[in-house]
Each structure stands twice: as C-alpha cells, then as structure tokens.
Coordinates of C-alpha atoms in Angstrom, one line a residue:
X1 CA 9.6 0.0 1.1
X2 CA 6.1 -0.7 -0.2
X3 CA 7.5 -2.7 -3.1
X4 CA 9.7 -4.7 -0.7
X5 CA 6.8 -5.7 1.5
X6 CA 4.7 -6.7 -1.7
X7 CA 7.6 -8.8 -3.2
X8 CA 8.3 -10.5 0.2
X9 CA 4.7 -11.6 0.2
X10 CA 5.1 -12.8 -3.4
X11 CA 8.2 -14.8 -2.4
X12 CA 6.3 -16.3 0.6
X13 CA 3.5 -17.6 -1.7
X14 CA 5.9 -19.1 -4.0
X15 CA 7.3 -21.2 -1.2
X16 CA 10.7 -21.6 0.1
X17 CA 12.5 -21.9 -3.2
X18 CA 12.3 -18.4 -4.3
X19 CA 14.0 -16.4 -7.1
X20 CA 15.6 -14.1 -4.6
X21 CA 16.6 -17.0 -2.3
X22 CA 15.1 -15.4 0.8
X23 CA 13.2 -17.3 3.3
X24 CA 9.4 -16.9 3.4
X25 CA 7.9 -15.1 6.3
X26 CA 6.2 -18.2 7.6
X27 CA 9.7 -19.6 8.4
X28 CA 10.8 -16.5 10.5
X29 CA 10.5 -16.4 14.3
X30 CA 8.0 -14.1 15.9
X31 CA 10.7 -11.5 16.8
X32 CA 12.2 -11.7 13.2
X33 CA 8.6 -10.9 11.8
X34 CA 8.2 -8.1 14.2
X35 CA 11.6 -6.6 13.1
X36 CA 10.8 -7.1 9.5
X37 CA 7.4 -5.4 9.5
X38 CA 8.8 -2.5 11.5
X39 CA 10.7 -1.6 8.4
X40 CA 7.5 -0.6 6.6
X41 CA 5.8 1.6 9.3
X42 CA 6.9 4.8 7.6
X43 CA 5.8 8.3 8.5
X44 CA 2.1 8.3 8.5
X45 CA 1.4 11.6 10.2
X46 CA -0.8 14.0 8.4
X47 CA 0.8 16.3 5.9
X48 CA -1.5 19.1 6.9
X49 CA -3.3 19.7 10.1
X50 CA -7.0 18.8 10.4
X51 CA -7.9 22.5 10.7
X52 CA -6.1 23.4 7.4
X53 CA -7.6 20.4 5.7
X54 CA -11.1 21.2 6.9
X55 CA -10.8 24.8 5.7
X56 CA -9.4 23.9 2.3
X57 CA -11.8 21.0 1.4
X58 CA -15.2 22.2 2.7
X59 CA -14.8 25.5 0.5
X60 CA -14.1 23.4 -2.6
X61 CA -15.6 19.9 -2.3
X62 CA -19.1 19.1 -1.1
X63 CA -19.6 16.4 1.6
X64 CA -15.9 16.3 2.2
X65 CA -14.2 16.7 5.5
X66 CA -10.8 15.9 7.2
X67 CA -10.0 13.6 10.1
X68 CA -7.2 12.2 12.0
X69 CA -5.5 9.1 10.6
X70 CA -6.0 7.3 13.9
X71 CA -9.5 6.4 12.8
X72 CA -7.8 3.5 10.9
X73 CA -7.2 0.2 12.8
X74 CA -3.7 0.6 14.2
X75 CA -2.7 -3.0 13.4
X76 CA -3.4 -2.6 9.8
X77 CA -0.5 -1.7 7.4
X78 CA -1.1 1.7 5.7
X79 CA 0.6 2.9 2.6
X80 CA 0.7 6.1 0.7
X81 CA -0.5 5.6 -2.9
X82 CA -1.4 7.8 -5.9
X83 CA -4.1 8.2 -8.2
X84 CA -4.2 10.2 -11.3
X85 CA -7.2 11.7 -12.9
X86 CA -8.8 14.7 -14.7
X87 CA -9.6 17.8 -12.6
X88 CA -13.2 17.8 -13.5
X89 CA -13.6 14.4 -12.0
X90 CA -12.6 15.5 -8.4
X91 CA -15.8 16.9 -7.1
X92 CA -17.7 13.7 -7.6
X93 CA -14.7 11.5 -6.7
X94 CA -14.0 13.0 -3.3
X95 CA -17.7 13.7 -2.4
X96 CA -19.3 10.5 -3.7
X97 CA -16.3 8.1 -3.3
X98 CA -13.9 6.0 -5.3
X99 CA -16.3 3.4 -6.0
X100 CA -17.5 5.2 -9.1
X101 CA -14.2 4.5 -10.7
X102 CA -14.9 0.8 -11.0
X103 CA -17.7 1.5 -13.4
X104 CA -15.6 3.5 -15.8
X105 CA -13.9 0.5 -17.5
X106 CA -13.4 -3.2 -17.0
X107 CA -9.8 -2.9 -15.7
X108 CA -6.9 -5.1 -16.9
X109 CA -6.3 -6.6 -13.5
X110 CA -9.7 -6.4 -12.0
X111 CA -12.7 -4.1 -12.2
X112 CA -12.1 -1.6 -9.3
X113 CA -10.1 1.3 -8.1
X114 CA -6.5 1.6 -9.2
X115 CA -3.5 3.3 -7.4
X116 CA 0.2 3.2 -7.5
X117 CA 3.2 3.9 -5.3
X118 CA 4.8 6.0 -8.0
X119 CA 3.5 9.5 -8.6
X120 CA 5.3 9.5 -11.9
X121 CA 3.4 6.5 -13.1
X122 CA 0.0 7.9 -11.9
X123 CA 0.7 11.1 -13.8
X124 CA 0.4 8.9 -17.0
X125 CA -3.3 8.9 -16.4
X126 CA -3.7 12.7 -16.2
X127 CA -4.4 14.8 -19.3
X128 CA -1.9 17.4 -20.3
X129 CA -4.2 20.1 -19.2
X130 CA -6.5 19.9 -16.2
X131 CA -4.9 16.9 -14.5
X132 CA -4.3 16.3 -10.9
X133 CA -3.0 13.5 -8.4
X134 CA -4.7 12.3 -5.3
X135 CA -2.4 11.0 -2.6
X136 CA -4.3 8.5 -0.5
X137 CA -3.6 6.1 2.5
X138 CA -4.5 2.6 1.6
X139 CA -5.1 0.2 4.4
X140 CA -3.5 -3.0 3.1
X141 CA -4.9 -6.3 4.4
X142 CA -4.3 -9.2 2.0
X143 CA -3.1 -8.4 -1.5
X144 CA -3.0 -11.0 -4.1
X145 CA 0.0 -10.9 -6.5
X146 CA -0.7 -10.8 -10.1
X147 CA 2.2 -12.1 -12.1
X148 CA 3.1 -12.6 -15.9
X149 CA 1.2 -15.9 -16.3
X150 CA -1.9 -13.8 -15.4
X151 CA -1.2 -11.3 -18.2
X152 CA 0.8 -13.0 -20.9
X153 CA 2.7 -10.9 -23.4
X154 CA 1.1 -12.7 -26.4
X155 CA -2.5 -12.0 -25.6
X156 CA -4.9 -9.1 -25.6
X157 CA -5.6 -7.3 -22.3
X158 CA -9.2 -8.6 -22.7
X159 CA -7.9 -12.1 -22.3
X160 CA -6.0 -11.4 -19.0
X161 CA -7.1 -13.6 -16.1
X162 CA -8.7 -10.8 -14.0
X163 CA -9.9 -8.5 -16.8
X164 CA -13.3 -7.1 -15.9
X165 CA -13.5 -9.4 -12.8
X166 CA -13.9 -8.9 -9.2
X167 CA -11.3 -9.5 -6.5
X168 CA -9.8 -13.2 -6.4
X169 CA -11.4 -15.2 -3.6
X170 CA -11.5 -13.2 -0.3
X171 CA -8.4 -11.1 -1.2
X172 CA -8.9 -7.3 -0.5
X173 CA -6.7 -6.2 -3.4
X174 CA -4.7 -7.2 -6.4
X175 CA -0.9 -6.0 -6.4
X176 CA 0.8 -5.9 -9.9
X177 CA 4.4 -5.2 -10.5
X178 CA 4.7 -3.8 -14.1
X179 CA 7.1 -2.7 -16.9
X180 CA 6.4 -1.2 -20.2
X181 CA 5.9 -3.5 -23.1
X182 CA 7.7 -1.9 -26.0
X183 CA 8.1 1.9 -25.8
X184 CA 7.7 3.6 -22.4
X185 CA 5.4 6.1 -24.1
X186 CA 2.8 3.4 -24.7
X187 CA 0.2 2.7 -22.1
X188 CA 0.8 -1.1 -22.3
X189 CA 2.3 -2.1 -18.9
X190 CA 2.3 -5.7 -17.8
X191 CA 4.2 -7.9 -15.1
X192 CA 7.5 -8.6 -16.5
X193 CA 8.1 -12.3 -17.6
X194 CA 11.5 -12.2 -16.3
X195 CA 10.3 -11.7 -12.7
X196 CA 9.3 -8.9 -10.4
X197 CA 12.8 -7.7 -10.0
X198 CA 12.5 -6.1 -13.5
X199 CA 9.3 -4.3 -12.7
X200 CA 9.7 -0.5 -12.9
X201 CA 6.3 0.5 -11.4
X202 CA 3.3 -1.1 -9.8
X203 CA -0.4 -1.0 -9.6
X204 CA -2.8 -1.7 -6.9
X205 CA -6.4 -2.6 -7.5
X206 CA -8.5 -2.0 -4.5
X207 CA -11.9 -3.6 -4.2
X208 CA -13.1 -2.2 -0.8
X209 CA -13.7 1.6 -0.8
X210 CA -13.4 1.9 3.0
X211 CA -9.8 0.9 2.6
X212 CA -9.1 4.2 0.9
X213 CA -8.5 7.6 2.7
X214 CA -7.8 10.5 0.4
X215 CA -5.3 12.8 1.9
X216 CA -3.9 15.4 -0.6
X217 CA -4.8 16.7 -4.0
X218 CA -1.9 17.9 -6.2
X219 CA -3.0 20.2 -9.1
X220 CA -0.9 20.5 -12.3
X221 CA -0.3 24.1 -13.7

C-alpha cells in the first residue's frame, strides 16, 4: 500500500499519459480522492502500550520515552518504515536523534536519513553480528520521486543528481523505488530504467527529523 501511494504520486507528476494508464489524482473528484486515500490509512495503533514502552526504553536508552501516536497531526499520512543499523549505534540514535545519520556519508539520493518499507531490504545494512532494525512511523508530506534519469546506470553514484545534496526545492523527502544492478548480493540498488513497476524495494530519504517517530527496535540474535 505504501508503494501504491508513491507510484500514484509519480504517475500524477508525469501527467495524464502515464505508463500505467491511470488517471492522475488531480483529475479525480473530491469523493474519489477521499476513497483513494482511505486505502492507505492502515493500522497505526501502537504495537505496545505506552506503559510497556516506557518501562522498556527508559531502562535501556537515555533521554528516551514513549508517547501516543496521536501527537502527530491527524491529517498527515503516516507510514511504518524500517531502518537497519549496528546495535552499538542505538543509544545515540534513539537518544540524540536521527539527524546524526546525515553526517555519516553523503548519501546517493540525498544527504539525510534513510528508511525503507521492506524489513528485508533494511536488514542489508545490518552487520552479521550485532545488527538491529528500527521500525518508525514517518509523517509523509510531499515526497519527491527519484527516477532512473536521476541515477543513470552508466555513471558512478557520486555523479547522481542528488548525491551529497539536501532536499529538492521544498520537498520533505525523496522517494526512490530501486532494484539490484547486477547481483542481488551487491549493494548497488538504483531506480530501474524500465520503470517503477520493476522496482523490488524502495528507499525514503527524510530531511526533517521531526517527521520520524521511532516505535520498535528489533534485535537480531
């Protein structure tokens, strides 16, 4: 459902003549739009009670507490996304915030915090020993779709359009549907030149830390 919403937005930006043949959202009636967005509400109730989360987090991570999801603006679309990292990075990450991630590297599709809707894909960024996944709620405002023309197959990642750069114009995040280039065991994942329908995974580069609400930490044995 996450991917459907993003792809629908990409089709809308492309205009009425889209690869999928679907009508852009701008051409839909008010009732049709309401019905369409109802599909992506999902179940955003907390996986654990506030009491359980407080008891678990305050004893492990400093400056960390739990809260009800209703602190987010109700009209904003919220999505569950994953981030993979080393276990030893958790204390600083959850206590000091995700903004520190933006300083670790330049980022292929923008210098900021990266998430994905696939836990399997996020796990690629975890070491074999001492890795973990963080499930977060992301408040999605206006994502910018990154396509194959922004990351051509015949250029180095350092030549990508958004490599090491901030967000494009006033967009809150960059959304990147990706597939493996060559072997899936490699770490080279780019937007497929054949179109977004051939994308296996996705990435979301978020440029505003207040849009991120960590919810659950999954530790690997």
